[in-house]
Coordinates of C-alpha atoms and ligand atoms in Angstrom, one line a residue:
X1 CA 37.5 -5.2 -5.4
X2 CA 36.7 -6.6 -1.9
X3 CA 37.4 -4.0 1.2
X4 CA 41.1 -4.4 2.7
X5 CA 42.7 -3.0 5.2
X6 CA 40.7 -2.0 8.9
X7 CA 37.2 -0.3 8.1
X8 CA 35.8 2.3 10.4
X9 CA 32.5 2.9 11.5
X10 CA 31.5 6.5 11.8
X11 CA 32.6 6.7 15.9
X12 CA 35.9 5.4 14.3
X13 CA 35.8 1.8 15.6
X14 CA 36.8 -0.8 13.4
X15 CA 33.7 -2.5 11.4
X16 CA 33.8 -6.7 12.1
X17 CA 33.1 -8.6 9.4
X18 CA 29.8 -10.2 9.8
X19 CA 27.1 -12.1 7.8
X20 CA 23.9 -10.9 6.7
X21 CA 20.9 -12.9 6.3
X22 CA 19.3 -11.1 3.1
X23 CA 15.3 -12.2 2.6
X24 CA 14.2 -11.3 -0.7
X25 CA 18.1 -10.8 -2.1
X26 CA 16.9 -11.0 -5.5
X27 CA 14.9 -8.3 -6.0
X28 CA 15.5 -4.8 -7.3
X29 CA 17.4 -3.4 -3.7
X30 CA 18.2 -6.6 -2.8
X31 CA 20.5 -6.4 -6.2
X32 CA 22.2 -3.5 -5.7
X33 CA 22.7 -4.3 -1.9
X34 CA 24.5 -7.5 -2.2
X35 CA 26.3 -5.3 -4.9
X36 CA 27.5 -2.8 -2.8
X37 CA 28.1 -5.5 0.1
X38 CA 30.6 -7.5 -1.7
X39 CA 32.1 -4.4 -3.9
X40 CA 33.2 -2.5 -1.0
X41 CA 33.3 -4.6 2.5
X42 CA 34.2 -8.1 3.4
X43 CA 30.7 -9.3 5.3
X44 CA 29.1 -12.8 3.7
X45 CA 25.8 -13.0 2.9
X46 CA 23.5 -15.5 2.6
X47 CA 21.1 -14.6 0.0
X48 CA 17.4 -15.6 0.1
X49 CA 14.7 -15.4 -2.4
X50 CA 12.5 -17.1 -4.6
X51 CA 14.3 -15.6 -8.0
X52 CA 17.9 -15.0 -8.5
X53 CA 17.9 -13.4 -12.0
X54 CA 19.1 -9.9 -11.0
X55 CA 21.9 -11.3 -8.5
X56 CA 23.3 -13.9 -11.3
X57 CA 26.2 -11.7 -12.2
X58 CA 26.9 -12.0 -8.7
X59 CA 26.4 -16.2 -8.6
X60 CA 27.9 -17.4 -11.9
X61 CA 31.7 -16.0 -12.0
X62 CA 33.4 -18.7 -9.4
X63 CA 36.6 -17.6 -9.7
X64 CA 35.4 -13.8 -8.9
X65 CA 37.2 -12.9 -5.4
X66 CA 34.0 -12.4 -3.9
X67 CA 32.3 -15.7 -4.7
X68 CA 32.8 -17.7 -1.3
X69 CA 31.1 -14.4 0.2
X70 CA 27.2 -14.6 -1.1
X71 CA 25.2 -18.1 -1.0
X72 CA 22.1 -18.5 -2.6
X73 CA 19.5 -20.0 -1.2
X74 CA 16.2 -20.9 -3.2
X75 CA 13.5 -20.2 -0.5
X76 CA 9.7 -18.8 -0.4
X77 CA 9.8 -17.5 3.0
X78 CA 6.0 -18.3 3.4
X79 CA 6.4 -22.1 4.0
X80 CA 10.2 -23.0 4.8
X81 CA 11.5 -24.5 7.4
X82 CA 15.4 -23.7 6.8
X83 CA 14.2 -20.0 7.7
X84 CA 15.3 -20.1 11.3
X85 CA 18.3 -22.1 10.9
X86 CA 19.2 -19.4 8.5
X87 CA 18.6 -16.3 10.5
X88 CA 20.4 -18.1 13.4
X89 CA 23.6 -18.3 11.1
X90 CA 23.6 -14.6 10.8
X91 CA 24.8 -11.7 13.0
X92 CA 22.0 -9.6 10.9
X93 CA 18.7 -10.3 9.2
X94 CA 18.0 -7.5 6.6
X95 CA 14.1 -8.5 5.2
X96 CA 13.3 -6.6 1.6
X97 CA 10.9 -9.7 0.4
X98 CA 7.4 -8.0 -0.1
X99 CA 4.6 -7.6 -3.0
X100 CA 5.3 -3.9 -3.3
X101 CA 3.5 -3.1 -7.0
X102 CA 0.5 -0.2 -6.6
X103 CA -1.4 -2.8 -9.2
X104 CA -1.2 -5.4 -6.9
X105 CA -2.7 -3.3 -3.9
X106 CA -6.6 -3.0 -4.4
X107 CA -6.6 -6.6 -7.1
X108 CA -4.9 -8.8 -4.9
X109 CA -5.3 -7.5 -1.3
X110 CA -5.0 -10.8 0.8
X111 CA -2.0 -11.6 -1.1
X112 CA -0.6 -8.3 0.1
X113 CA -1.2 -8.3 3.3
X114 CA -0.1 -11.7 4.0
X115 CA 3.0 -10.7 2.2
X116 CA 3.6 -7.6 4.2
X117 CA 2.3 -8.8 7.4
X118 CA 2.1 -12.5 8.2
X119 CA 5.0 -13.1 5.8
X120 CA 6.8 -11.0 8.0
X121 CA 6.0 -11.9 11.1
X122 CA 8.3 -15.4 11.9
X123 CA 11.1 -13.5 10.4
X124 CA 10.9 -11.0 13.5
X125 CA 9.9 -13.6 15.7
X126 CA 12.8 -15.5 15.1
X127 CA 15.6 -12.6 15.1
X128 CA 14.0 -11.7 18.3
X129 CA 14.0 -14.8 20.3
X130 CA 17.6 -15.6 18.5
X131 CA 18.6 -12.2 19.8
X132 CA 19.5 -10.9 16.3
X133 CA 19.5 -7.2 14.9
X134 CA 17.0 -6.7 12.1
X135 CA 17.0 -4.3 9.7
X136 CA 13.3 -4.2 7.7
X137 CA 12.1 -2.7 4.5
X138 CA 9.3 -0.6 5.2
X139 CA 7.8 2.1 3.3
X140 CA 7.3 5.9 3.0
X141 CA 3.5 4.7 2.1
X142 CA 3.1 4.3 5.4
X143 CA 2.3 8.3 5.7
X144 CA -0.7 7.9 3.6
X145 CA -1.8 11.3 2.6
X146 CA -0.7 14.6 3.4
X147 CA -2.5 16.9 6.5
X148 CA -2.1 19.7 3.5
X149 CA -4.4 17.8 1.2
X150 CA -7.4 17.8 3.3
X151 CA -7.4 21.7 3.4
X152 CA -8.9 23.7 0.9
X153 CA -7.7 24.4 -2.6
X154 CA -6.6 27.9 -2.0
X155 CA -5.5 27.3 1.6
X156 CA -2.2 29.5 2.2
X157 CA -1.5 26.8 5.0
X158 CA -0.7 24.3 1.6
X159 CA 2.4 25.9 1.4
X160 CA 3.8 25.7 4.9
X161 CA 5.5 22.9 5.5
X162 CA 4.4 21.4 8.7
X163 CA 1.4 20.6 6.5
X164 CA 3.3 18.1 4.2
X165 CA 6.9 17.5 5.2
X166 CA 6.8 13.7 6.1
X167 CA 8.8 13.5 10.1
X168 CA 8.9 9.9 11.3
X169 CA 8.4 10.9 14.8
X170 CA 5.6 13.7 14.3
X171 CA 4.0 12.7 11.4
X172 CA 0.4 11.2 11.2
X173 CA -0.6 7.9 8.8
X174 CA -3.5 8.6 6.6
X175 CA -5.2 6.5 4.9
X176 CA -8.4 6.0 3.1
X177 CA -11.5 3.9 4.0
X178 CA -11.6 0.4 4.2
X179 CA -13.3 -0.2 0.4
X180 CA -10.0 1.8 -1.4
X181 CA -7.6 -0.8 -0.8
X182 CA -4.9 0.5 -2.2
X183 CA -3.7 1.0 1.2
X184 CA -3.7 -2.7 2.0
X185 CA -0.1 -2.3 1.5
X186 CA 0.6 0.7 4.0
X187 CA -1.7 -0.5 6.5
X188 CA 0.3 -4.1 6.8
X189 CA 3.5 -2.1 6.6
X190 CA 2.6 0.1 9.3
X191 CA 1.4 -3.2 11.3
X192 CA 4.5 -5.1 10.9
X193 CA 6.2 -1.4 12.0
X194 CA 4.3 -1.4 15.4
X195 CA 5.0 -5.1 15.7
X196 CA 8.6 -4.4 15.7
X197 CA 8.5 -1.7 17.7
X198 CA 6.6 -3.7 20.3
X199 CA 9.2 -6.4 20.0
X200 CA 11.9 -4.0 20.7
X201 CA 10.2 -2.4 23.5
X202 CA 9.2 -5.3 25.1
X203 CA 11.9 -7.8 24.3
X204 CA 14.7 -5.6 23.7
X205 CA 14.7 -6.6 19.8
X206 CA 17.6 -4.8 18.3
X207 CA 15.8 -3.4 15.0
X208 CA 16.1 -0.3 12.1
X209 CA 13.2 0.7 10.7
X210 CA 13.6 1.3 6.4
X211 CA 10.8 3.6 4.9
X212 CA 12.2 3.9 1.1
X213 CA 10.8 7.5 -0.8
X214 CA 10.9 6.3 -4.6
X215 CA 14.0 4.1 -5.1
X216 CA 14.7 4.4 -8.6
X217 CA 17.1 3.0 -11.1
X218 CA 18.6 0.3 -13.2
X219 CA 16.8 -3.6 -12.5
X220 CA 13.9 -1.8 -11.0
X221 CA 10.5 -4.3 -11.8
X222 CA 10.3 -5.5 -15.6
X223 CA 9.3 -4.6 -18.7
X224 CA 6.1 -6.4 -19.8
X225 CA 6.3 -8.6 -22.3
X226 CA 10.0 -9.0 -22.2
X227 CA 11.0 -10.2 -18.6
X228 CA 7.9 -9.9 -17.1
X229 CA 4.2 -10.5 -17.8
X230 CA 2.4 -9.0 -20.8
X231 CA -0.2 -7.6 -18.9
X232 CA 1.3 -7.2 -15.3
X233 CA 1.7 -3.5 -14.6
X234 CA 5.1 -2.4 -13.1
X235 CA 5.8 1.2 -10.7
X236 CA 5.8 4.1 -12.7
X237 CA 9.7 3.8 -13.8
X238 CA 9.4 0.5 -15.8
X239 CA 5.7 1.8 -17.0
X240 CA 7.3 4.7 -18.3
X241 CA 10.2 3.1 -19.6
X242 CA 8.2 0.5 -21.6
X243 CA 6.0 3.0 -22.8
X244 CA 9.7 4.7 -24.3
X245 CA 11.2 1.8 -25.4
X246 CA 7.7 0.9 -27.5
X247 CA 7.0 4.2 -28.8
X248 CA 3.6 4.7 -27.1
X249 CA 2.9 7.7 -25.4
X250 CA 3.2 7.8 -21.6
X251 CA -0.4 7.1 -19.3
X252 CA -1.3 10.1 -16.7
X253 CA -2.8 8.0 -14.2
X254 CA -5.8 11.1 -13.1
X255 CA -3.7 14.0 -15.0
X256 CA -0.6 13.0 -13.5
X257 CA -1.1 16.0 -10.4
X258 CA 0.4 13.8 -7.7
X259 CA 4.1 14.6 -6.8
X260 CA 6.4 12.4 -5.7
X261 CA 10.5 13.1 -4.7
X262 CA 12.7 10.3 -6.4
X263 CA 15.6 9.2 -5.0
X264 CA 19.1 7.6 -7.3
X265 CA 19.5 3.9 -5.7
X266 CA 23.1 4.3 -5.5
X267 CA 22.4 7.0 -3.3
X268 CA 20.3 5.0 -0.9
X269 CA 22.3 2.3 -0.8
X270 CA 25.2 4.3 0.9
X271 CA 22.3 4.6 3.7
X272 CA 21.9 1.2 4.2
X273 CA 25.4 0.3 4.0
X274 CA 25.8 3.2 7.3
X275 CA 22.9 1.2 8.8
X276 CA 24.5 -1.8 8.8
X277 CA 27.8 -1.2 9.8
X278 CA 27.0 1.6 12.6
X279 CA 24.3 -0.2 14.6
X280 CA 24.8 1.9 17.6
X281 CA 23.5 5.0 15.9
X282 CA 20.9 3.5 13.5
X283 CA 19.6 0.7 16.1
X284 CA 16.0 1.5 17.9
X285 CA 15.4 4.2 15.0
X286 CA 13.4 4.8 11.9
X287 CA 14.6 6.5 8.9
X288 CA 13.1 8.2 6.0
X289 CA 15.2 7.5 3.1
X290 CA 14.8 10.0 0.0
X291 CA 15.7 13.2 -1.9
X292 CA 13.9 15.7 -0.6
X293 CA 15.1 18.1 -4.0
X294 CA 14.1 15.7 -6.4
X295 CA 10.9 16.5 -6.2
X296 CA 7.9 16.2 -9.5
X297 CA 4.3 15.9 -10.6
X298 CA 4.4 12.2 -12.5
X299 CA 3.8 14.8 -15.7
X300 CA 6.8 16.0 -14.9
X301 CA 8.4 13.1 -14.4
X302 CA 7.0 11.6 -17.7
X303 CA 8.0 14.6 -19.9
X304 CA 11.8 14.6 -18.0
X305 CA 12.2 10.9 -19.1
X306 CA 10.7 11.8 -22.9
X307 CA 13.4 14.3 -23.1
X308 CA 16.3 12.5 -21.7
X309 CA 15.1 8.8 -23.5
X310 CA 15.6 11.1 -26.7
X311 CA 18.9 12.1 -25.6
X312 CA 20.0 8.7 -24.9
X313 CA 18.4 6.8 -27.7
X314 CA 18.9 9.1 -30.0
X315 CA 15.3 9.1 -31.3
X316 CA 12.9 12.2 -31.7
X317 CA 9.9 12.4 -28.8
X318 CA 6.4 11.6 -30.3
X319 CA 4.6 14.1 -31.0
X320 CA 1.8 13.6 -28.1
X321 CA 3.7 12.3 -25.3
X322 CA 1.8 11.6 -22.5
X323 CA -1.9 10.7 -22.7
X324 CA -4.9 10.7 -19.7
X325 CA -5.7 7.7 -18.2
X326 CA -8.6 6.9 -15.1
X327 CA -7.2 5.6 -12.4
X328 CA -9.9 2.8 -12.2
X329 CA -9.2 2.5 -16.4
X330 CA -5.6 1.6 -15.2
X331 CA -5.7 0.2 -11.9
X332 CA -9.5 -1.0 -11.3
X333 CA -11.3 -0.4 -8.5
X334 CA -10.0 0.7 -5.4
X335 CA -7.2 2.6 -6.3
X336 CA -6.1 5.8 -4.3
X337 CA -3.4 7.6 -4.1
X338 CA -1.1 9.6 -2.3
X339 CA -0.5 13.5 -3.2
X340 CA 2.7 14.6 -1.9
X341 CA 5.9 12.8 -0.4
X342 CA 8.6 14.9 0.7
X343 CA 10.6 13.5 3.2
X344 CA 12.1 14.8 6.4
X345 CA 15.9 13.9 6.5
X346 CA 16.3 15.4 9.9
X347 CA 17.4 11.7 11.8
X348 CA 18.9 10.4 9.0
X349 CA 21.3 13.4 8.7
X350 CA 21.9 13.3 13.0
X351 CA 22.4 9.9 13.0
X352 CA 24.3 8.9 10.2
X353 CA 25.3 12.0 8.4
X354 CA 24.0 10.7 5.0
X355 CA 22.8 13.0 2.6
X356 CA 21.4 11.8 -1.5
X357 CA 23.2 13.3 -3.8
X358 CA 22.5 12.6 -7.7
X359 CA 20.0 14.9 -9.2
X360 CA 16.7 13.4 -11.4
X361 CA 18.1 14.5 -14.5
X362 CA 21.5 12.9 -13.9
X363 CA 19.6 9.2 -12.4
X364 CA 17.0 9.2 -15.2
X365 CA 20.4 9.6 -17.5
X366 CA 21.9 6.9 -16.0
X367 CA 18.5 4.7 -15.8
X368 CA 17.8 5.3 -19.2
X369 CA 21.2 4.4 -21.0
X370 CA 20.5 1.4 -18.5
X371 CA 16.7 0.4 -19.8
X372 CA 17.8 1.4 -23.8
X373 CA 21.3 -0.5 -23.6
X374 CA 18.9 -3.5 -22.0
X375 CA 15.8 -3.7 -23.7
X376 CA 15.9 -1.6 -26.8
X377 CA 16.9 -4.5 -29.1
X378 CA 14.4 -7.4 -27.6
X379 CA 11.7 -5.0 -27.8
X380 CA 12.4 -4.2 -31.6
X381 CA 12.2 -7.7 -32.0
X382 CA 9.1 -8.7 -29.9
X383 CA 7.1 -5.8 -32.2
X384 CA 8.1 -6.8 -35.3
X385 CA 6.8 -10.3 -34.6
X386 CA 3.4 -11.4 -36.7
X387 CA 0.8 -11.4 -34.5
X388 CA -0.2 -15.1 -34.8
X389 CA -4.7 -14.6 -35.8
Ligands
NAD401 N1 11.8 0.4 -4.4 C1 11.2 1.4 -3.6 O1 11.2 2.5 -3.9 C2 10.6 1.0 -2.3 C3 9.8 1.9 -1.7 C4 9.2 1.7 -0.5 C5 9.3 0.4 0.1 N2 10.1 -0.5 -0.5 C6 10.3 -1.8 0.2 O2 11.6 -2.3 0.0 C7 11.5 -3.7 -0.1 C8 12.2 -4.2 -1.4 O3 11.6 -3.5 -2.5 P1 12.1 -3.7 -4.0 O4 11.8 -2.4 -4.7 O5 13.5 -4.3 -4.1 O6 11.0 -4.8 -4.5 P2 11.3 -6.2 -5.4 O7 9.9 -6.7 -5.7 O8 12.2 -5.9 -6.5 O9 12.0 -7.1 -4.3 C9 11.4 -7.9 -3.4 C10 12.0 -9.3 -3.5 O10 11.4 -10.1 -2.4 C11 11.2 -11.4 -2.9 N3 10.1 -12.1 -2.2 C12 8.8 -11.7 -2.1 N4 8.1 -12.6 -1.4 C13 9.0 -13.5 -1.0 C14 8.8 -14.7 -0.2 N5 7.7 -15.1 0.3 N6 9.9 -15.5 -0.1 C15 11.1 -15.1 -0.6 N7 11.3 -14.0 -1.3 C16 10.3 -13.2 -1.5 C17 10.8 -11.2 -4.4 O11 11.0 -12.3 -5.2 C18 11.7 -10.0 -4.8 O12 12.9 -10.5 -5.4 C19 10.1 -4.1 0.0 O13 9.8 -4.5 1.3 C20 9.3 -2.8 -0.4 O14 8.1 -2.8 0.2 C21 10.7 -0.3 -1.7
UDX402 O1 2.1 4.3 -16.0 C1 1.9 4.9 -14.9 C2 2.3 4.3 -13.7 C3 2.1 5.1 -12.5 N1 1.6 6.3 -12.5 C4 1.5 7.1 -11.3 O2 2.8 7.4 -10.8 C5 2.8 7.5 -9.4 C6 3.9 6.6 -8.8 O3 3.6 5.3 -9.0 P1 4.5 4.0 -8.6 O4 4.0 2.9 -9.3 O5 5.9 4.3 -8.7 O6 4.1 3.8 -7.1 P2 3.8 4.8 -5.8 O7 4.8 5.9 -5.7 O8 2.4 5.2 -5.9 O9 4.0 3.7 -4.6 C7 5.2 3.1 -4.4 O10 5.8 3.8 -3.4 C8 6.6 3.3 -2.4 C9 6.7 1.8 -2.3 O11 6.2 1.3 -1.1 C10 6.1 1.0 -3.4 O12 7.2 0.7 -4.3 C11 5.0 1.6 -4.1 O13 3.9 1.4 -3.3 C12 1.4 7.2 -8.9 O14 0.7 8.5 -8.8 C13 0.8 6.5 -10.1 O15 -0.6 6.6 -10.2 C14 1.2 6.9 -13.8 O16 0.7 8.0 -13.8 N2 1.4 6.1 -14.9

């Protein structure tokens, strides 16, 4: 399954192997990265996280051909001295580790932002003053809200574009004040994205800049109760999902009126991949990654995942499918949100020529079969437990 034969890169110059220093490996992207990493080329990578669960397929088989290609390597990036000496190894440092959960944002703020921010910061001090390329995991949050959403209801300028397509070179961030900290999150993103910059600027830091629309698919979060925390509150996929697997109708945070476009991970993955092996084109840049066509209200999204669950499952929807929920009911105080997220695919098409190309319907088909195949029969099991009184 490994790549054979000489690879090109898109200028048509052979790819070298390499090794990539992966921070937070074990997480949802991290998975399918590593994945896609020893599937289809022949770079190493040492793997860093503080869980391995969704990379043990990848760990366990020794005799797979792949095997002396990926090392694990048990590490909280926060306190860890092997960091440097890891990075140093590598001829690229890709960082994914974050607390990236809305719920997280306005309950646990410090914790964020020293995640997305301080976290962050020795892993491009050391690439930099190591003279390594970095590739980090951003975030489309970092747009905040749209110009469109300020204007009034029954502006005509709502449907012009230039009011809401997201461009990472003529876009503004938006956020709101200080006491909705829901955008602790974007605002340490956006941060560690100047930082970077700065770093590149001044120090001639080789980086790319990651800003993910909506990943979706297969190992994405957890489904409470099951492989995560009863109460913890996964992104809207595994909420939704649980809410299917359980037989519960799916929670409208507000009505469900904000839109977002999601985007297959497969499909995204083939960005990254281009990132990594053409880093004359993607070095220096940032890049919207997302499907502009897939784009939904969450209602929409909730009643296209009732309907295709069905299909997969086999079982008829409920009858009331969705049900309102406050935002501050759901996420507590702070919350905020933003409206609209289309983004604009313009450098990612000039640079690397990648386009998405799975459709919602087909991902949430493929997701689905995924989550029932998965979860359907641990769930059964965990409701028809007695509740111990
Ligand atoms: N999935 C998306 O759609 C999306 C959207 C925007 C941005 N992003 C960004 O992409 C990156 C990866 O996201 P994901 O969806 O895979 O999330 P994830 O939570 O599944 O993965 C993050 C991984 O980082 C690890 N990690 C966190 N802190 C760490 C630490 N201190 N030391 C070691 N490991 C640590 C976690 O254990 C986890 O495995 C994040 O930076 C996130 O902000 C993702
Ligand atoms: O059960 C739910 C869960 C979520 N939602 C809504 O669904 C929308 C999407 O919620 P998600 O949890 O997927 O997270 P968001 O799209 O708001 O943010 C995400 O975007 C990009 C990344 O940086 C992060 O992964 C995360 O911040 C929000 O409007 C949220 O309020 C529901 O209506 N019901």
């Amino acid at each position: 399954m490994a790549a054979t034969g000489v690879r090109l890169d898109l200028d048509g110059r052979p790819i070298k192997p390499m090794t990539i220093c992966m921070i937070g490996a074990g997480g949802f992207i991290g998975s399918h990265l590593c994945e896609k990493v020893l599937f289809e080329t022949p770079h190493k990578i040492l793997a860093l996280d503080v869980y391995n669960d969704k990379i043990k397929h990848l760990l366990e088989p020794e005799t797979q051909t792949w095997a002396d290609r990926i090392q694990f390597h048990r590490i909280n990036i926060k306190h860890d001295s092997r960091l440097e000496g890891l990075i140093k190894m590598a001829d690229l440092t890709i960082n994914l580790a974050a607390i990236c959960t809305p719920a997280d944002y306005n309950t646990r703020p410090l914790d964020t932002i020293y995640s997305n921010f301080i976290d962050a910061l020795p892993v491009v001090k050391y690439c930099s003053e190591n003279n390594k390329r970095l590739i980090h995991f951003s975030t489309c949050e970092v747009y905040g809200k749209t110009i469109g959403s300020f204007l009034p209801k029954d502006s005509p300028l709502r449907q012009d574009p230039s009011y809401y397509v997201l461009n990472e070179n003529t876009s503004p961030c938006i956020f709101g004040s200080i006491e909705k900290q829901r955008w602790s999150y974007a605002c340490a993103k956006q941060l560690i994205e100047r930082l970077i910059y700065a770093e590149g600027a001044e120090n001639g830091l080789e980086f790319t800049i990651v800003r993910p629309f909506n990943w979706i698919g297969p190992r994405m979060d957890f489904i409470p109760g099951i492989d995560g925390p009863s109460e913890g509150v996964p992104r809207v996929l595994a909420c939704f999902s649980n809410n299917l697997l359980r037989r519960q109708p799916l929670k409208l945070v507000d009505g469900g009126q904000s839109q977002r476009t999601f985007v297959y991970i497969k499909d995204a993955i083939e960005a990254v991949l281009l990132m990594i092996e053409n880093s004359a084109r993607a070095n220096g840049h940032i890049f919207n990654v997302g499907n502009p066509h897939n784009e939904v209200t969450v209602q929409q999204l909730a009643e296209m995942m009732t309907e295709v669950y069905s299909k997969v499952s086999g079982e008829p929807p409920l009858e009331s499918p969705t049900i309102d929920v406050s935002s501050k009911e759901f996420y507590g105080e702070g919350y905020d949100d933003s409206d609209k997220r289309i983004p604009d695919m313009t450098i990612i098409n000039r640079q690397l020529g990648w386009n998405p190309k799975t459709s919602l319907w087909d991902l949430l088909e493929s997701t689905l079969t995924y989550q029932h195949r998965t979860y359907a029969e641990a769930v059964k099991q965990a409701i028809s437990k007695p509740v111990a009184n």
